[in-house]
Amino acid sequence: MKIAVLSGKGGTGKTTVSASLAYSLHNSQYVDCDVEEPNGNIFLKASLTEKEAVMVLNPVVNDDLCTGCGACQQACQFNAIAVINKKVMIFDNICHSCGACKIACPTGAISEVPREVGIIESNSSHTFMHGKLNLNEPLTIPVILQLRKKMNKYNHVIIDSAPGASCTVVSTIEDCDYCVLVTEPTPFGLHDLKIAIDLVKQLKLPFGVVVNKAMDSDTSIQVFCKEQNIDVLMELPYSKEIAKNYSKGILPVQYSNHYKDEFIKLLATIKERTS
Amino acid sequence: MKIAITSTGKEITDLLEKKFGRAEFFIIADTENSEYKVIDNKAAMEAGGAGIQAGQTIIEEKATALITGNVGPNAMKVLTSGNIAIYRGESVSVEANISLFKQKKLQQINTAVASHFGMK
């Protein structure tokens, strides 16, 4: 079973929830798909012995064959090519590696060469995996797709998504079995939760909500979920103890059996909802 | 000579647009006579690569100078290859910028701002 943890708003506790869940379950794999800033290993402390480059294909032009006709520029849907004074300029980091320019070129002047855009690091058993996008690279998708190919070896795959509701998140969650939406009781938390709900509904994925930093004085999330008939799967309290340990890189499940049990229960709840 | 100015509107009395790649309009003016034409910047709403596409447009319009606010790194590469001289315009109308340009009062720029600078 593949469970994706996402949030809409950043900083609500995706990593706390996903890493805690993976830590509490036997035979689970934690995959950090927040490839612009993976942070799960601050808590799970896996020894990253395996490294694998993420490569994309980018076009290069053979100037001897190129006539400067501009067909490649016309074909490019991503504005990654300019043709100036019959000379082709290619912008690698905007290129989506679709290959249209190569097909469009009437003289066969374009070939594709691999370029590294990121890296996948994992421990030897692959129970921990994360992707890291190279600095200055704007496209996260190739790294996420490569991570996705390496999932599924374990009973429970717990996916830590990037925040937001962009194509990065879509490509992270689109083939998972269940989505856990983590939020916090703030106006921003509620606002972005609604966006995340719209996203998972459009993708027709089953989902439930985890309220992190829950407090009696603000039940806006619980009220909203009740109105909308949305499952609140779990609440993690607003607690100085959790925050203090978190700042030292310790998850609640790593010092408290109570929380470990809560996360095991969370999985049971999810299984019940999806059966 | 033909110069391109990024504009917030379709009239030369409209304000200069500070964004280059995502400017809504380009005004292409002839400094010899006072003729000008307005073109829609097709790149303005593109998901990515707006500066590259906009740079290509300016070159295709055969302008030799550009007056705008800020130019990003990709657009800078395109415009430089097309030998377009880039000038930083003032926050006044397109018309007023053209006359500042003619009086050689605009500063020429050759350094790009960061990617997506105008989107922040």
Tab-separated table of C-alpha atoms in Angstrom:
chain	number	residue	atom	x	y	z
A	1	MET	CA	0.000	0.000	0.000
A	2	LYS	CA	1.276	3.404	-1.012
A	3	ILE	CA	0.374	6.271	1.301
A	4	ALA	CA	1.243	9.815	0.301
A	5	VAL	CA	1.532	12.558	2.893
A	6	LEU	CA	0.886	16.037	1.560
A	7	SER	CA	-0.321	19.335	2.951
A	8	GLY	CA	-0.889	22.334	0.787
A	9	LYS	CA	0.720	24.673	3.292
A	10	GLY	CA	4.386	24.103	4.086
A	11	GLY	CA	5.577	23.549	7.628
A	12	THR	CA	2.446	21.832	8.863
A	13	GLY	CA	4.164	18.543	9.690
A	14	LYS	CA	4.346	16.358	6.580
A	15	THR	CA	7.750	15.061	7.534
A	16	THR	CA	6.749	14.534	11.180
A	17	VAL	CA	3.742	12.475	10.090
A	18	SER	CA	5.341	10.553	7.214
A	19	ALA	CA	8.618	9.777	8.988
A	20	SER	CA	6.752	8.842	12.199
A	21	LEU	CA	4.454	6.552	10.261
A	22	ALA	CA	7.314	4.849	8.437
A	23	TYR	CA	9.285	4.526	11.685
A	24	SER	CA	6.342	2.918	13.510
A	25	LEU	CA	5.540	0.289	10.888
A	26	HIS	CA	7.340	-2.950	10.119
A	27	ASN	CA	8.282	-3.632	6.559
A	28	SER	CA	7.861	-0.067	5.419
A	29	GLN	CA	9.699	2.182	3.036
A	30	TYR	CA	10.000	5.946	3.511
A	31	VAL	CA	10.404	7.958	0.310
A	32	ASP	CA	11.124	11.677	0.516
A	33	CYS	CA	9.776	13.245	-2.684
A	34	ASP	CA	10.302	16.814	-1.469
A	35	VAL	CA	13.308	16.849	-3.766
A	36	GLU	CA	14.028	20.553	-3.471
A	37	GLU	CA	14.560	20.204	0.233
A	38	PRO	CA	14.391	16.615	1.498
A	39	ASN	CA	14.583	16.593	5.286
A	40	GLY	CA	13.313	13.169	6.367
A	41	ASN	CA	16.801	11.895	7.043
A	42	ILE	CA	17.338	14.488	9.765
A	43	PHE	CA	14.998	12.229	11.772
A	44	LEU	CA	15.359	8.757	10.273
A	45	LYS	CA	19.172	8.935	10.103
A	46	ALA	CA	19.628	6.271	7.442
A	47	SER	CA	23.111	5.538	6.194
A	48	LEU	CA	22.949	6.633	2.569
A	49	THR	CA	25.292	4.196	0.909
A	50	GLU	CA	23.594	3.979	-2.468
A	51	LYS	CA	23.600	6.834	-4.928
A	52	GLU	CA	22.111	6.980	-8.369
A	53	ALA	CA	22.156	9.927	-10.759
A	54	VAL	CA	18.947	11.244	-12.308
A	55	MET	CA	19.549	12.017	-15.963
A	56	VAL	CA	17.429	13.825	-18.527
A	57	LEU	CA	17.930	14.125	-22.269
A	58	ASN	CA	18.569	17.551	-23.754
A	59	PRO	CA	18.967	18.403	-27.438
A	60	VAL	CA	22.250	19.453	-29.008
A	61	VAL	CA	22.581	20.870	-32.487
A	62	ASN	CA	25.092	19.808	-35.081
A	63	ASP	CA	25.993	23.153	-36.670
A	64	ASP	CA	27.181	21.441	-39.861
A	65	LEU	CA	23.692	20.072	-40.517
A	66	CYS	CA	21.598	22.935	-39.095
A	67	THR	CA	20.153	25.378	-41.622
A	68	GLY	CA	18.718	27.702	-38.961
A	69	CYS	CA	15.167	27.153	-40.255
A	70	GLY	CA	13.613	27.512	-36.806
A	71	ALA	CA	11.452	24.349	-36.969
A	72	CYS	CA	12.831	23.237	-33.595
A	73	GLN	CA	11.903	26.538	-31.986
A	74	GLN	CA	8.373	26.310	-33.411
A	75	ALA	CA	8.015	22.750	-32.151
A	76	CYS	CA	9.154	23.494	-28.611
A	77	GLN	CA	6.142	23.906	-26.312
A	78	PHE	CA	8.310	25.066	-23.425
A	79	ASN	CA	10.124	28.028	-25.007
A	80	ALA	CA	13.441	26.305	-24.409
A	81	ILE	CA	14.788	27.131	-27.855
A	82	ALA	CA	15.551	30.454	-29.517
A	83	VAL	CA	16.820	30.803	-33.074
A	84	ILE	CA	18.700	34.033	-33.578
A	85	ASN	CA	20.285	34.956	-36.901
A	86	LYS	CA	19.890	31.312	-37.955
A	87	LYS	CA	21.778	30.119	-34.883
A	88	VAL	CA	20.005	27.810	-32.411
A	89	MET	CA	20.234	28.503	-28.672
A	90	ILE	CA	19.029	25.788	-26.317
A	91	PHE	CA	18.136	26.418	-22.682
A	92	ASP	CA	18.739	23.078	-20.999
A	93	ASN	CA	17.100	23.837	-17.696
A	94	ILE	CA	13.809	24.828	-19.315
A	95	CYS	CA	13.804	21.784	-21.642
A	96	HIS	CA	11.248	19.101	-20.673
A	97	SER	CA	13.027	16.392	-22.700
A	98	CYS	CA	9.981	15.772	-24.897
A	99	GLY	CA	12.058	15.245	-28.043
A	100	ALA	CA	9.726	17.284	-30.295
A	101	CYS	CA	12.602	19.414	-31.618
A	102	LYS	CA	14.463	16.322	-32.749
A	103	ILE	CA	11.393	15.048	-34.607
A	104	ALA	CA	10.706	18.471	-36.145
A	105	CYS	CA	14.239	19.040	-37.437
A	106	PRO	CA	14.168	18.475	-41.219
A	107	THR	CA	17.911	17.931	-41.533
A	108	GLY	CA	18.525	15.594	-38.597
A	109	ALA	CA	20.760	18.154	-36.945
A	110	ILE	CA	19.448	17.500	-33.428
A	111	SER	CA	20.567	14.679	-31.203
A	112	GLU	CA	19.919	14.200	-27.493
A	113	VAL	CA	22.524	13.935	-24.798
A	114	PRO	CA	22.028	12.958	-21.162
A	115	ARG	CA	22.508	15.534	-18.427
A	116	GLU	CA	22.420	15.008	-14.665
A	117	VAL	CA	19.722	17.006	-12.845
A	118	GLY	CA	19.610	15.286	-9.486
A	119	ILE	CA	20.450	12.290	-7.408
A	120	ILE	CA	18.651	9.513	-5.560
A	121	GLU	CA	20.179	8.358	-2.318
A	122	SER	CA	19.107	5.345	-0.317
A	123	ASN	CA	20.256	2.955	2.366
A	124	SER	CA	21.279	-0.558	1.350
A	125	SER	CA	17.865	-2.080	2.116
A	126	HIS	CA	16.009	0.783	0.374
A	127	THR	CA	13.793	1.316	3.436
A	128	PHE	CA	14.878	4.926	3.165
A	129	MET	CA	15.077	6.837	-0.090
A	130	HIS	CA	15.157	10.462	-1.031
A	131	GLY	CA	15.632	12.483	-4.188
A	132	LYS	CA	17.718	15.609	-4.366
A	133	LEU	CA	17.398	18.069	-7.189
A	134	ASN	CA	20.665	19.732	-8.189
A	135	LEU	CA	21.013	23.423	-7.429
A	136	ASN	CA	19.646	25.721	-10.116
A	137	GLU	CA	17.483	23.020	-11.696
A	138	PRO	CA	13.822	23.989	-11.957
A	139	LEU	CA	12.240	20.656	-12.932
A	140	THR	CA	11.490	18.260	-10.084
A	141	ILE	CA	9.509	15.715	-12.085
A	142	PRO	CA	12.391	13.610	-13.483
A	143	VAL	CA	13.679	13.011	-9.946
A	144	ILE	CA	10.219	12.098	-8.652
A	145	LEU	CA	9.514	9.729	-11.541
A	146	GLN	CA	12.771	7.920	-10.894
A	147	LEU	CA	11.915	7.620	-7.190
A	148	ARG	CA	8.526	6.200	-8.125
A	149	LYS	CA	10.150	3.433	-10.143
A	150	LYS	CA	11.974	2.322	-7.005
A	151	MET	CA	8.929	2.124	-4.718
A	152	ASN	CA	6.706	-0.868	-3.953
A	153	LYS	CA	9.257	-3.319	-2.653
A	154	TYR	CA	7.737	-3.092	0.805
A	155	ASN	CA	4.281	-3.582	2.304
A	156	HIS	CA	3.907	0.060	3.180
A	157	VAL	CA	5.401	2.808	1.094
A	158	ILE	CA	5.146	6.143	2.902
A	159	ILE	CA	5.691	9.090	0.586
A	160	ASP	CA	6.667	12.516	1.917
A	161	SER	CA	5.468	15.025	-0.662
A	162	ALA	CA	6.550	18.578	-1.358
A	163	PRO	CA	4.140	21.265	-0.122
A	164	GLY	CA	1.742	23.005	-2.484
A	165	ALA	CA	-0.534	21.585	-5.160
A	166	SER	CA	1.705	21.933	-8.213
A	167	CYS	CA	2.701	19.320	-10.783
A	168	THR	CA	5.459	18.254	-8.382
A	169	VAL	CA	2.793	17.132	-5.914
A	170	VAL	CA	0.586	15.629	-8.640
A	171	SER	CA	3.411	13.467	-9.922
A	172	THR	CA	4.239	12.413	-6.346
A	173	ILE	CA	0.742	11.274	-5.404
A	174	GLU	CA	-1.014	10.300	-8.636
A	175	ASP	CA	-0.581	6.553	-8.321
A	176	CYS	CA	-0.780	6.190	-4.546
A	177	ASP	CA	-3.545	4.310	-2.741
A	178	TYR	CA	-4.331	6.855	-0.062
A	179	CYS	CA	-3.526	10.488	0.742
A	180	VAL	CA	-2.945	11.875	4.208
A	181	LEU	CA	-3.448	15.636	4.257
A	182	VAL	CA	-1.563	17.236	7.126
A	183	THR	CA	-2.655	20.638	8.329
A	184	GLU	CA	-2.555	22.943	11.332
A	185	PRO	CA	-5.240	25.073	12.975
A	186	THR	CA	-4.359	28.426	11.415
A	187	PRO	CA	-6.209	30.402	8.734
A	188	PHE	CA	-3.415	29.567	6.268
A	189	GLY	CA	-3.535	25.923	7.269
A	190	LEU	CA	-7.261	25.775	6.533
A	191	HIS	CA	-6.976	27.789	3.321
A	192	ASP	CA	-4.272	25.572	1.854
A	193	LEU	CA	-5.964	22.410	3.114
A	194	LYS	CA	-8.928	23.312	0.904
A	195	ILE	CA	-6.590	23.571	-2.101
A	196	ALA	CA	-5.035	20.196	-1.280
A	197	ILE	CA	-8.523	18.670	-0.953
A	198	ASP	CA	-9.482	20.031	-4.386
A	199	LEU	CA	-6.370	18.402	-5.798
A	200	VAL	CA	-6.924	14.918	-4.341
A	201	LYS	CA	-10.610	15.054	-5.294
A	202	GLN	CA	-9.688	15.861	-8.902
A	203	LEU	CA	-7.280	12.957	-8.890
A	204	LYS	CA	-10.044	10.803	-7.364
A	205	LEU	CA	-7.791	9.628	-4.554
A	206	PRO	CA	-9.165	8.577	-1.166
A	207	PHE	CA	-7.956	10.853	1.607
A	208	GLY	CA	-8.190	11.854	5.238
A	209	VAL	CA	-6.857	14.693	7.369
A	210	VAL	CA	-4.312	14.751	10.180
A	211	VAL	CA	-4.457	17.856	12.373
A	212	ASN	CA	-0.999	18.695	13.659
A	213	LYS	CA	-0.416	21.216	16.454
A	214	ALA	CA	-4.042	20.607	17.465
A	215	MET	CA	-5.365	22.775	20.292
A	216	ASP	CA	-8.684	23.149	22.100
A	217	SER	CA	-8.763	26.895	21.461
A	218	ASP	CA	-8.951	26.510	17.667
A	219	THR	CA	-11.009	23.733	16.163
A	220	SER	CA	-11.461	25.413	12.762
A	221	ILE	CA	-10.077	22.387	10.914
A	222	GLN	CA	-12.252	19.865	12.751
A	223	VAL	CA	-15.340	22.034	12.198
A	224	PHE	CA	-14.586	22.378	8.481
A	225	CYS	CA	-13.951	18.643	8.080
A	226	LYS	CA	-17.189	17.791	9.896
A	227	GLU	CA	-19.170	20.136	7.636
A	228	GLN	CA	-17.590	18.621	4.543
A	229	ASN	CA	-17.893	15.061	5.800
A	230	ILE	CA	-14.126	14.576	5.684
A	231	ASP	CA	-12.358	12.094	7.932
A	232	VAL	CA	-10.058	13.473	10.608
A	233	LEU	CA	-7.749	10.496	11.004
A	234	MET	CA	-5.625	11.732	13.863
A	235	GLU	CA	-4.679	14.758	15.934
A	236	LEU	CA	-1.174	15.541	17.143
A	237	PRO	CA	-1.234	18.052	19.984
A	238	TYR	CA	0.392	21.464	20.010
A	239	SER	CA	3.120	20.494	22.436
A	240	LYS	CA	6.344	22.010	23.670
A	241	GLU	CA	7.709	18.515	24.232
A	242	ILE	CA	7.194	17.492	20.598
A	243	ALA	CA	8.700	20.771	19.363
A	244	LYS	CA	11.717	20.508	21.648
A	245	ASN	CA	12.525	16.994	20.468
A	246	TYR	CA	11.846	17.905	16.851
A	247	SER	CA	14.446	20.668	17.105
A	248	LYS	CA	16.958	17.989	18.097
A	249	GLY	CA	15.960	15.740	15.205
A	250	ILE	CA	13.845	13.384	17.326
A	251	LEU	CA	10.349	12.366	16.223
A	252	PRO	CA	7.557	11.867	18.783
A	253	VAL	CA	7.513	8.135	17.958
A	254	GLN	CA	11.221	7.891	18.761
A	255	TYR	CA	10.772	8.758	22.427
A	256	SER	CA	7.171	7.864	23.160
A	257	ASN	CA	5.383	4.537	22.805
A	258	HIS	CA	2.127	6.405	23.107
A	259	TYR	CA	2.745	8.217	19.835
A	260	LYS	CA	4.092	5.073	18.200
A	261	ASP	CA	0.795	3.365	19.043
A	262	GLU	CA	-1.067	6.368	17.659
A	263	PHE	CA	0.705	6.002	14.320
A	264	ILE	CA	0.119	2.259	14.199
A	265	LYS	CA	-3.546	3.093	14.813
A	266	LEU	CA	-3.380	5.657	11.996
A	267	LEU	CA	-2.392	2.927	9.552
A	268	ALA	CA	-5.203	0.700	10.845
A	269	THR	CA	-7.673	3.561	10.298
A	270	ILE	CA	-6.418	4.095	6.750
A	271	LYS	CA	-6.693	0.362	6.001
A	272	GLU	CA	-10.233	0.339	7.351
A	273	ARG	CA	-11.174	3.280	5.125
A	274	THR	CA	-9.720	1.730	1.991
A	275	SER	CA	-10.905	-1.849	2.445
B	1	MET	CA	16.317	53.052	-35.778
B	2	LYS	CA	13.653	50.717	-34.418
B	3	ILE	CA	13.403	50.396	-30.658
B	4	ALA	CA	11.188	48.176	-28.512
B	5	ILE	CA	9.662	49.350	-25.239
B	6	THR	CA	7.799	47.168	-22.761
B	7	SER	CA	4.445	48.748	-22.048
B	8	THR	CA	1.581	48.388	-19.596
B	9	GLY	CA	-0.904	49.406	-22.293
B	10	LYS	CA	-1.452	49.868	-26.007
B	11	GLU	CA	-0.804	53.616	-26.129
B	12	ILE	CA	2.526	55.391	-26.032
B	13	THR	CA	1.076	57.464	-23.218
B	14	ASP	CA	0.834	54.330	-21.095
B	15	LEU	CA	3.429	53.565	-18.441
B	16	LEU	CA	6.549	51.577	-19.147
B	17	GLU	CA	6.261	47.952	-17.935
B	18	LYS	CA	9.133	46.946	-15.679
B	19	LYS	CA	8.911	43.234	-16.438
B	20	PHE	CA	10.399	42.138	-19.733
B	21	GLY	CA	9.410	38.520	-20.473
B	22	ARG	CA	5.937	38.887	-19.028
B	23	ALA	CA	5.182	42.413	-20.228
B	24	GLU	CA	1.721	42.446	-21.759
B	25	PHE	CA	2.676	44.672	-24.714
B	26	PHE	CA	5.696	45.695	-26.707
B	27	ILE	CA	5.673	49.004	-28.478
B	28	ILE	CA	7.977	49.076	-31.468
B	29	ALA	CA	8.837	52.681	-32.266
B	30	ASP	CA	10.807	54.253	-35.056
B	31	THR	CA	13.085	57.002	-33.749
B	32	GLU	CA	13.440	58.600	-37.186
B	33	ASN	CA	9.754	59.418	-37.534
B	34	SER	CA	7.282	59.155	-34.669
B	35	GLU	CA	5.562	56.041	-35.978
B	36	TYR	CA	4.979	53.111	-33.700
B	37	LYS	CA	3.104	49.834	-33.546
B	38	VAL	CA	1.886	47.721	-30.658
B	39	ILE	CA	2.336	43.993	-30.437
B	40	ASP	CA	0.891	41.586	-27.880
B	41	ASN	CA	3.561	39.641	-26.083
B	42	LYS	CA	2.509	36.043	-26.717
B	43	ALA	CA	4.957	34.893	-24.034
B	44	ALA	CA	3.305	36.864	-21.218
B	45	MET	CA	1.138	33.963	-20.058
B	46	GLU	CA	3.518	31.089	-20.803
B	47	ALA	CA	4.242	28.664	-17.972
B	48	GLY	CA	7.973	28.931	-18.551
B	49	GLY	CA	10.563	30.399	-20.865
B	50	ALA	CA	8.714	33.707	-21.262
B	51	GLY	CA	11.919	35.733	-21.432
B	52	ILE	CA	13.355	33.522	-24.178
B	53	GLN	CA	10.226	33.764	-26.301
B	54	ALA	CA	9.907	37.523	-25.691
B	55	GLY	CA	13.567	38.025	-26.653
B	56	GLN	CA	12.948	36.108	-29.868
B	57	THR	CA	9.989	38.381	-30.638
B	58	ILE	CA	12.054	41.554	-30.171
B	59	ILE	CA	14.717	40.197	-32.534
B	60	GLU	CA	12.124	39.151	-35.121
B	61	GLU	CA	10.699	42.673	-35.012
B	62	LYS	CA	14.159	43.879	-36.051
B	63	ALA	CA	14.482	46.261	-33.131
B	64	THR	CA	18.057	47.198	-32.306
B	65	ALA	CA	17.423	48.550	-28.810
B	66	LEU	CA	15.113	47.630	-25.962
B	67	ILE	CA	13.878	49.842	-23.147
B	68	THR	CA	12.515	47.917	-20.193
B	69	GLY	CA	12.833	47.516	-16.428
B	70	ASN	CA	14.613	44.285	-15.690
B	71	VAL	CA	15.841	41.438	-17.859
B	72	GLY	CA	16.283	37.880	-16.571
B	73	PRO	CA	19.270	35.649	-17.315
B	74	ASN	CA	17.760	33.658	-20.208
B	75	ALA	CA	16.301	36.699	-21.945
B	76	MET	CA	19.646	38.448	-21.514
B	77	LYS	CA	21.390	35.611	-23.388
B	78	VAL	CA	18.885	35.767	-26.248
B	79	LEU	CA	18.959	39.571	-26.522
B	80	THR	CA	22.747	39.712	-26.332
B	81	SER	CA	23.059	37.130	-29.130
B	82	GLY	CA	20.699	39.244	-31.193
B	83	ASN	CA	22.896	42.314	-30.550
B	84	ILE	CA	20.047	44.196	-28.917
B	85	ALA	CA	21.198	47.102	-26.753
B	86	ILE	CA	19.220	47.104	-23.520
B	87	TYR	CA	18.354	50.274	-21.600
B	88	ARG	CA	16.770	50.639	-18.185
B	89	GLY	CA	13.665	52.741	-18.601
B	90	GLU	CA	12.211	55.158	-16.074
B	91	SER	CA	8.784	54.811	-14.402
B	92	VAL	CA	7.207	57.227	-16.843
B	93	SER	CA	5.231	56.812	-20.072
B	94	VAL	CA	6.533	54.936	-23.086
B	95	GLU	CA	6.605	58.229	-24.972
B	96	ALA	CA	8.683	59.940	-22.277
B	97	ASN	CA	11.088	56.992	-22.259
B	98	ILE	CA	11.559	57.279	-26.011
B	99	SER	CA	12.490	60.926	-25.648
B	100	LEU	CA	14.870	60.146	-22.748
B	101	PHE	CA	16.435	57.513	-24.989
B	102	LYS	CA	16.876	60.008	-27.814
B	103	GLN	CA	18.529	62.410	-25.378
B	104	LYS	CA	20.862	59.546	-24.347
B	105	LYS	CA	19.627	59.836	-20.771
B	106	LEU	CA	18.852	56.151	-20.218
B	107	GLN	CA	21.350	53.817	-18.670
B	108	GLN	CA	22.456	50.839	-20.750
B	109	ILE	CA	22.355	47.531	-18.861
B	110	ASN	CA	24.177	44.305	-19.484
B	111	THR	CA	23.581	42.402	-16.274
B	112	ALA	CA	20.554	40.203	-15.710
B	113	VAL	CA	18.428	40.101	-12.594
B	114	ALA	CA	17.642	36.711	-11.002
B	115	SER	CA	15.204	34.275	-12.654
B	116	HIS	CA	11.533	35.125	-11.995
B	117	PHE	CA	12.581	38.481	-10.488
B	118	GLY	CA	9.524	40.226	-11.903
B	119	MET	CA	7.192	37.570	-10.476
B	120	LYS	CA	8.136	38.316	-6.870
